[in-house]
Coordinates of C-alpha atoms in Angstrom, one line a residue:
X1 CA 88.6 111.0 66.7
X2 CA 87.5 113.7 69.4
X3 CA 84.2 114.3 69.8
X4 CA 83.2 118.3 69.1
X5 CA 81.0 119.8 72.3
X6 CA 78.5 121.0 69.5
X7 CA 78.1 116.8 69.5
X8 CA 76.7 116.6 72.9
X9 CA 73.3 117.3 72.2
X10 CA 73.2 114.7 69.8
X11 CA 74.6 112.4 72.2
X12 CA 72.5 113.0 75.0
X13 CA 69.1 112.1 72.4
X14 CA 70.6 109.7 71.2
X15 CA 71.7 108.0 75.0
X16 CA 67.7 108.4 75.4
X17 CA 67.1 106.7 71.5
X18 CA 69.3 103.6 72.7
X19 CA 67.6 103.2 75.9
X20 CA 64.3 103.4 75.1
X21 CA 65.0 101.8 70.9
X22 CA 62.3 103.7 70.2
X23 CA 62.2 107.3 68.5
X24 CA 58.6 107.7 69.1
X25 CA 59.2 107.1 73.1
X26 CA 62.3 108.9 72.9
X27 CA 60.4 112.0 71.2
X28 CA 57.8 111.9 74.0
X29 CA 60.6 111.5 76.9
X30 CA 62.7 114.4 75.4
X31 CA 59.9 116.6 74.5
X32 CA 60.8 116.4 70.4
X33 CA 59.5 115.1 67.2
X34 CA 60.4 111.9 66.6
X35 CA 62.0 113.1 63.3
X36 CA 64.0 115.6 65.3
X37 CA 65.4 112.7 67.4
X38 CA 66.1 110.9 63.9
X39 CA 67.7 113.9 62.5
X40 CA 70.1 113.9 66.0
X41 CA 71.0 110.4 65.8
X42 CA 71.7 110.6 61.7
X43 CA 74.1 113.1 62.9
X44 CA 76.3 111.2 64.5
X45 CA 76.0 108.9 62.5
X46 CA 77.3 110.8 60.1
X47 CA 80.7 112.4 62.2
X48 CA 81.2 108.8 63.3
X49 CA 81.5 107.1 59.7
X50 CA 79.2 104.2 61.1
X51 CA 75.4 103.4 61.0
X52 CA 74.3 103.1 65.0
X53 CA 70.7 102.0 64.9
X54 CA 69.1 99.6 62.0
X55 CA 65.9 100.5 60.6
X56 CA 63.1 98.1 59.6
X57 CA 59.5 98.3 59.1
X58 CA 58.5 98.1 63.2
X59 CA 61.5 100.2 64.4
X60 CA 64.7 100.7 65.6
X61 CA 67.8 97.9 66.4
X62 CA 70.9 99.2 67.9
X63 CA 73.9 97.8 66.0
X64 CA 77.4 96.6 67.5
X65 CA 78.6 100.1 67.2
X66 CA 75.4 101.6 68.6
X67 CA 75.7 99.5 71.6
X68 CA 79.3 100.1 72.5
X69 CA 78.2 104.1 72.6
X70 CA 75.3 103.7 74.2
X71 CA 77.0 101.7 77.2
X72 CA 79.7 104.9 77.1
X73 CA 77.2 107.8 77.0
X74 CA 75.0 105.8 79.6
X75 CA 78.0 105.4 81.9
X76 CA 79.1 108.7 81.4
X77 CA 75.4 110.6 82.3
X78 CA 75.6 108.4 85.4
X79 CA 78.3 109.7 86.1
X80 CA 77.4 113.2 85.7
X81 CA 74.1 112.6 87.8
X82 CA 76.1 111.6 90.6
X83 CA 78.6 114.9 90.5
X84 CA 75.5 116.7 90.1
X85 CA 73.5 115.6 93.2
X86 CA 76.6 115.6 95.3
X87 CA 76.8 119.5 94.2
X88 CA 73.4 120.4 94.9
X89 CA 71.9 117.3 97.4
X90 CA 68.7 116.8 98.6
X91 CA 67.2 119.4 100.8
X92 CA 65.9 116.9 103.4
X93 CA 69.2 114.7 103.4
X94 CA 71.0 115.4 106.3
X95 CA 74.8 114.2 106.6
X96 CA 76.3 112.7 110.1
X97 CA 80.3 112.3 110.9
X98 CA 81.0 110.1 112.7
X99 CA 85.0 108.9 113.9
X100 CA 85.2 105.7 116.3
X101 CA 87.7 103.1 116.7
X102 CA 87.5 99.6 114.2
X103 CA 86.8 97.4 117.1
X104 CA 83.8 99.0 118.6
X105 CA 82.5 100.1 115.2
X106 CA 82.9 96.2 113.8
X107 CA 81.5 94.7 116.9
X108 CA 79.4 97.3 118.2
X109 CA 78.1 99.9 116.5
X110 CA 77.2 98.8 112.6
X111 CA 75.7 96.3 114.2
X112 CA 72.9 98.6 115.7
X113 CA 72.7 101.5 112.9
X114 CA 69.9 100.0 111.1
X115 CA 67.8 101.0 114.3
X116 CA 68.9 104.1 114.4
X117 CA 68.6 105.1 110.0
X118 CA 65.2 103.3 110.1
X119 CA 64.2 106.0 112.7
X120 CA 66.0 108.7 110.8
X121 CA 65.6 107.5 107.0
X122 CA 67.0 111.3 106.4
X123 CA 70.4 110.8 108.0
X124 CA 73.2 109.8 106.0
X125 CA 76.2 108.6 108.1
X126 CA 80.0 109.1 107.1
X127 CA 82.1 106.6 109.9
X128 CA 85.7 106.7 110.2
X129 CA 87.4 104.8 111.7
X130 CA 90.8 105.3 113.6
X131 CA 92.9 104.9 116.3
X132 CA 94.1 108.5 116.1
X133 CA 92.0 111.1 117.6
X134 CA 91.0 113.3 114.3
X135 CA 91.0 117.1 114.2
X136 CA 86.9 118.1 115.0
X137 CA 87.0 121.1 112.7
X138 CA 84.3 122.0 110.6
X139 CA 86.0 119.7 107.9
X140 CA 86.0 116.9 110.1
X141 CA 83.6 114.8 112.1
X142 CA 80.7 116.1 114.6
X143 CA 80.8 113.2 116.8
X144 CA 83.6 110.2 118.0
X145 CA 83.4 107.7 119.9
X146 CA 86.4 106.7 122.2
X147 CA 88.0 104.5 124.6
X148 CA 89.9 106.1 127.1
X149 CA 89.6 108.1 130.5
X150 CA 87.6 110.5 129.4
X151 CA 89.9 113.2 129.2
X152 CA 90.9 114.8 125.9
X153 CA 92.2 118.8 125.4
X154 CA 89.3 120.3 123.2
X155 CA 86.9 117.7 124.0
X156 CA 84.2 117.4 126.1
X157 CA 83.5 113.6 126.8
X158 CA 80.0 112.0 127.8
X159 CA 80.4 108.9 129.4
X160 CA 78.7 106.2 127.4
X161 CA 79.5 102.7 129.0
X162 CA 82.2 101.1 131.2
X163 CA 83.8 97.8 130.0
X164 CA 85.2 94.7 131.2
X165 CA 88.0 91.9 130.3
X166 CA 87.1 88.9 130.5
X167 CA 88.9 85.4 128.9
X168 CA 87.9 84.0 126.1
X169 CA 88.8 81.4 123.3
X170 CA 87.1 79.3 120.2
X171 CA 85.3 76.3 121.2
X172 CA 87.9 74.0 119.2
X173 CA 90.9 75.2 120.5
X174 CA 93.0 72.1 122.2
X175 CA 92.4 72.0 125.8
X176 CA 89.3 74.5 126.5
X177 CA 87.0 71.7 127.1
X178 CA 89.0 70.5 130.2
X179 CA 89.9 73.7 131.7
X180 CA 87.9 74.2 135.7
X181 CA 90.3 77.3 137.1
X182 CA 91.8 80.6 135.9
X183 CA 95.5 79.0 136.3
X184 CA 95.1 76.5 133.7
X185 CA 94.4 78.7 130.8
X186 CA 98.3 80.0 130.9
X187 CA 98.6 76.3 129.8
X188 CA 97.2 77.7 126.0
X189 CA 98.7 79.4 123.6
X190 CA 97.9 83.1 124.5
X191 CA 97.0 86.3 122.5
X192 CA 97.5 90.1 123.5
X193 CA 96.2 92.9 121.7
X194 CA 98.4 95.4 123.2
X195 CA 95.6 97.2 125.6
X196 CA 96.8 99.0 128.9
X197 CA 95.3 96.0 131.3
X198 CA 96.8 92.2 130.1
X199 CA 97.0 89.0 130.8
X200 CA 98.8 89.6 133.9
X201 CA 96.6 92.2 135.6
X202 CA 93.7 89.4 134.7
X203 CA 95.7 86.3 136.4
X204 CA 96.2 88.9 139.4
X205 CA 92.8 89.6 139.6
X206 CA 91.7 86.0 139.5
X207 CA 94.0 85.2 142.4
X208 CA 96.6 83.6 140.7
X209 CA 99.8 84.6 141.8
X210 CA 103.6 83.5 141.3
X211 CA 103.2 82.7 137.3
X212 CA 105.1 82.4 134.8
X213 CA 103.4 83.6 131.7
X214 CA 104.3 82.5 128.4
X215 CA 105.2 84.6 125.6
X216 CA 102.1 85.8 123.8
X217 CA 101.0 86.7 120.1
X218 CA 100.0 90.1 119.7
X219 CA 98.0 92.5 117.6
X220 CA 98.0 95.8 117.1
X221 CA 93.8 95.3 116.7
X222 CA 91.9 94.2 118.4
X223 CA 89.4 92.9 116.0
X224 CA 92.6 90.9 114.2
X225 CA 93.1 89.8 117.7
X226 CA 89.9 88.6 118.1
X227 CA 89.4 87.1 115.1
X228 CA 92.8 84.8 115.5
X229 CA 91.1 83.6 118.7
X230 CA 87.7 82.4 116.2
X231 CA 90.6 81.1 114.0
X232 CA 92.2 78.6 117.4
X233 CA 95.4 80.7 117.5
X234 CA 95.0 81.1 121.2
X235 CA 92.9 82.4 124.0
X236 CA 92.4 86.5 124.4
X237 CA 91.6 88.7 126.6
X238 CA 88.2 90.3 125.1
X239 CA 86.5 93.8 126.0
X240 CA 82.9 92.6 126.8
X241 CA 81.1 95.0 124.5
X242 CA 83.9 93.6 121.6
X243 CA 83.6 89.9 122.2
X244 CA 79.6 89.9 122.4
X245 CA 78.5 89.1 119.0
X246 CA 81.3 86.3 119.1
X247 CA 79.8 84.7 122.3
X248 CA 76.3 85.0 120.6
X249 CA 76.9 82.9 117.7
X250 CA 79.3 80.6 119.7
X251 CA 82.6 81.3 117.7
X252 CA 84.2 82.2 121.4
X253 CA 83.2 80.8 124.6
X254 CA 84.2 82.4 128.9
X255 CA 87.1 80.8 130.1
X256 CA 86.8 80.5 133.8
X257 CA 87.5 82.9 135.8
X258 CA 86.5 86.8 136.9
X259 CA 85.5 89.8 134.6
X260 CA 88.4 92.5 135.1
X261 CA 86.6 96.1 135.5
X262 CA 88.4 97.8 132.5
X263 CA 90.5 100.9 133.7
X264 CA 88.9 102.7 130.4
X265 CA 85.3 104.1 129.2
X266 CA 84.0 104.4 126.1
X267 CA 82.7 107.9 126.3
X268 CA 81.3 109.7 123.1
X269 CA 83.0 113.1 122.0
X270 CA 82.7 116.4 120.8
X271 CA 84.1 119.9 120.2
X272 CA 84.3 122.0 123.4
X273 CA 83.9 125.3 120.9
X274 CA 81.5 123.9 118.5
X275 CA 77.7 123.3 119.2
X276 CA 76.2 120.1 118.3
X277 CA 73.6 119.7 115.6
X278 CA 70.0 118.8 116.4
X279 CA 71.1 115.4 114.0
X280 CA 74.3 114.9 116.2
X281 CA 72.1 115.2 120.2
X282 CA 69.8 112.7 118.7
X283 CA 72.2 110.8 117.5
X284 CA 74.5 110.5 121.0
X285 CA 71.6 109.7 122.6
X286 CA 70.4 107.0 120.5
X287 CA 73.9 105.5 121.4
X288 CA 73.6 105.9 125.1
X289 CA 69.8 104.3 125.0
X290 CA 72.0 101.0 122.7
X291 CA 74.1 101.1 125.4
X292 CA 71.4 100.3 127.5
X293 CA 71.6 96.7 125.8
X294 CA 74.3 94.9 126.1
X295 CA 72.9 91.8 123.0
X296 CA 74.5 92.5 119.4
X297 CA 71.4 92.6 116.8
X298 CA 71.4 89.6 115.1
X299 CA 71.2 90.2 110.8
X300 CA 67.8 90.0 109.8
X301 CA 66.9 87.4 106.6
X302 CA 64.4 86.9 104.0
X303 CA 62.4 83.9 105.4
X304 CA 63.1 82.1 102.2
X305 CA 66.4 82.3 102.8
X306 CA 66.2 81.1 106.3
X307 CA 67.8 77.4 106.9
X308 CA 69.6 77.3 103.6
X309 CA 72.7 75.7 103.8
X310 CA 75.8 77.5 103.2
X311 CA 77.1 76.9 99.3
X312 CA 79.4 74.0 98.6
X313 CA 82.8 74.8 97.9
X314 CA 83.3 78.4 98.8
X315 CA 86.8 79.8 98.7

C-alpha cells in the first residue's frame, strides 16, 4: 500500500512512541497528551491492517510489525536530519577545500591534520585528491598543494618545502643486508614510479657511472610504488617527505648512497584572482610551520590498548 502524506504526522509520533515505548514519555517529548499520541498510533494502526504496539497493564511492547516500521521511520528521519543540516549548517562551522596529490596527502598531510582541527575544532576539511590540477573556481577548492616548479597559469604558488630522493627498500628484501656501496643496489630488483628524476639520475649522482640498469617495475603512484617496496618487490626511489613514516616504523630502510636534491617543490596554491579566506591563511600557514618538522605523527592509542597483540588470524 502507499502511504497518504495526511499519514506523516502519525508517523512521526509514532517514530517518537517506538523509541521511547512509552506514550507518557512520548507525550512529554512531543508536547501532547498521552491519549493524543495513542489516538496517532491507533491510526495507523488502523490504515495498516496490523496491531504495532501491545498493551498490558505497565505499558507498551512493540510487536514484529511495529519494529520493522519503527527501524524504517527511524532511518528515514535520520535521513531527513542530515538533508536538513546540510541545507541550513551550523553557523560557526566553517568548511575548507583542500586538492593535493595521494602521496603527500597519505604520507604527509592526514598524518598531521589532527593538530591542526584540534586547534580549529570549527573547521571542517573537504581533501581531494588528484594528480590533475583542478579548476579553483568558487565551486572548487580554496587551497592545493602541489609538486612541481612552482609555476602554474592562474596560480600563485608559495613555496612550502624542497624534497629529496633518496634509496630505499624493505628490511627483508634478499640482499639489503649485505649491500656497503651505491653500485650494488642495481643488483635488486628495482621499482620506478615514473617521477621526472630516476634511478639513473640517482646512480649519476652517487658516482656510479658506465651501468647497465635493469628493467624496472613501475607505478603510476607513488604510494602503490611505495608500498610494493614494504611488500619486497624491489628497492625505490623514495621522496623524503613520502618515505618518512615508512622509515619510522622500519617497513623501509636507506640504501647506501647520497640524497638526490629533487628538481621539484612542494609549494601550496591558490587563485591569482580570488582572495583567500581568513580559514584558508591560517590554514597555509599551519602547513608551512608542519613543514618545519620533518617526523610523521605517530597514531595516538588508548593506553589499554597499548601492547596488545595484533588478532590471530586476520585476513
Amino acid at each position: 500500500m502507499i502511504l497518504r502524506p495526511a499519514l506523516l504526522p502519525a508517523l512521526g509520533v509514532f517514530a517518537v512512541a517506538a523509541r521511547h515505548q512509552n506514550f507518557a514519555h512520548a507525550a512529554e517529548e512531543l508536547h501532547l497528551t498521552a491519549s493524543a499520541v495513542s489516538h496517532h498510533v491507533r491510526k495507523l494502526e488502523v490504515v495498516l491492517g496490523t496491531v504495532l504496539f501491545q498493551r498490558h497493564a505497565r505499558g507498551v511492547r512493540l510487536t514484529a510489525e511495529g519494529r520493522q516500521l519503527a527501524d524504517a521511520a527511524a532511518a528515514a528521519l535520520s535521513d531527513l536530519n542530515a538533508v536538513a543540516g546540510n541545507l541550513y549548517p551550523q553557523a560557526d562551522i566553517v568548511p575548507l577545500r583542500v586538492t593535493t596529490i595521494r602521496s603527500l596527502s597519505y604520507c604527509w598531510l592526514v598524518p598531521r591534520l589532527a593538530r591542526f582541527t584540534a586547534q580549529h575544532p570549527q573547521v571542517r576539511i573537504e581533501l581531494q585528491t588528484s594528480t590533475e590540477l583542478v579548476r579553483f573556481d568558487e565551486a572548487g577548492p580554496e587551497l592545493g598543494i602541489r609538486y612541481g616548479l612552482g609555476q602554474w597559469p592562474g596560480l600563485r604558488a608559495h613555496h612550502l618545502m624542497d624534497d629529496a630522493l633518496c634509496p630505499v627498500a624493505s628490511p627483508a628484501l634478499a640482499g639489503v643486508a649485505a649491500l656497503r656501496e651505491p653500485a650494488q643496489i642495481a643488483a635488486l630488483p628495482l621499482i620506478s614510479d615514473m617521477s621526472p628524476q630516476g634511478w639513473r639520475d640517482w646512480f649519476r649522482a652517487a658516482g656510479v657511472r658506465g651501468l647497465e640498469l635493469p628493467s624496472v617495475h613501475s607505478f603510476s603512484d607513488s604510494t602503490d610504488a611505495m608500498r610494493a617496496a614494504v611488500y619486497g618487490i624491489g628497492a625505490v626511489l623514495a621522496r623524503k617527505h613520502i618515505a618518512q613514516p615508512y622509515l619510522q616504523r622500519y617497513e623501509l630502510v636507506r640504501l647506501p648512497g647520497p640524497a638526490l636534491k629533487a628538481r621539484y617543490a612542494y609549494y601550496v596554491v591558490h587563485a591569482e584572482h580570488r582572495p583567500l579566506s581568513p580559514t584558508a591563511v591560517a590554514f597555509m600557514d599551519w602547513l608551512k610551520r608542519e613543514a618545519l618538522d620533518e617526523r610523521t605523527p605517530i597514531p595516538a592509542l588508548p593506553d589499554e590498548l597499548l601492547g596488545r597483540p595484533a588478532l590471530s588470524g586476520a585476513r
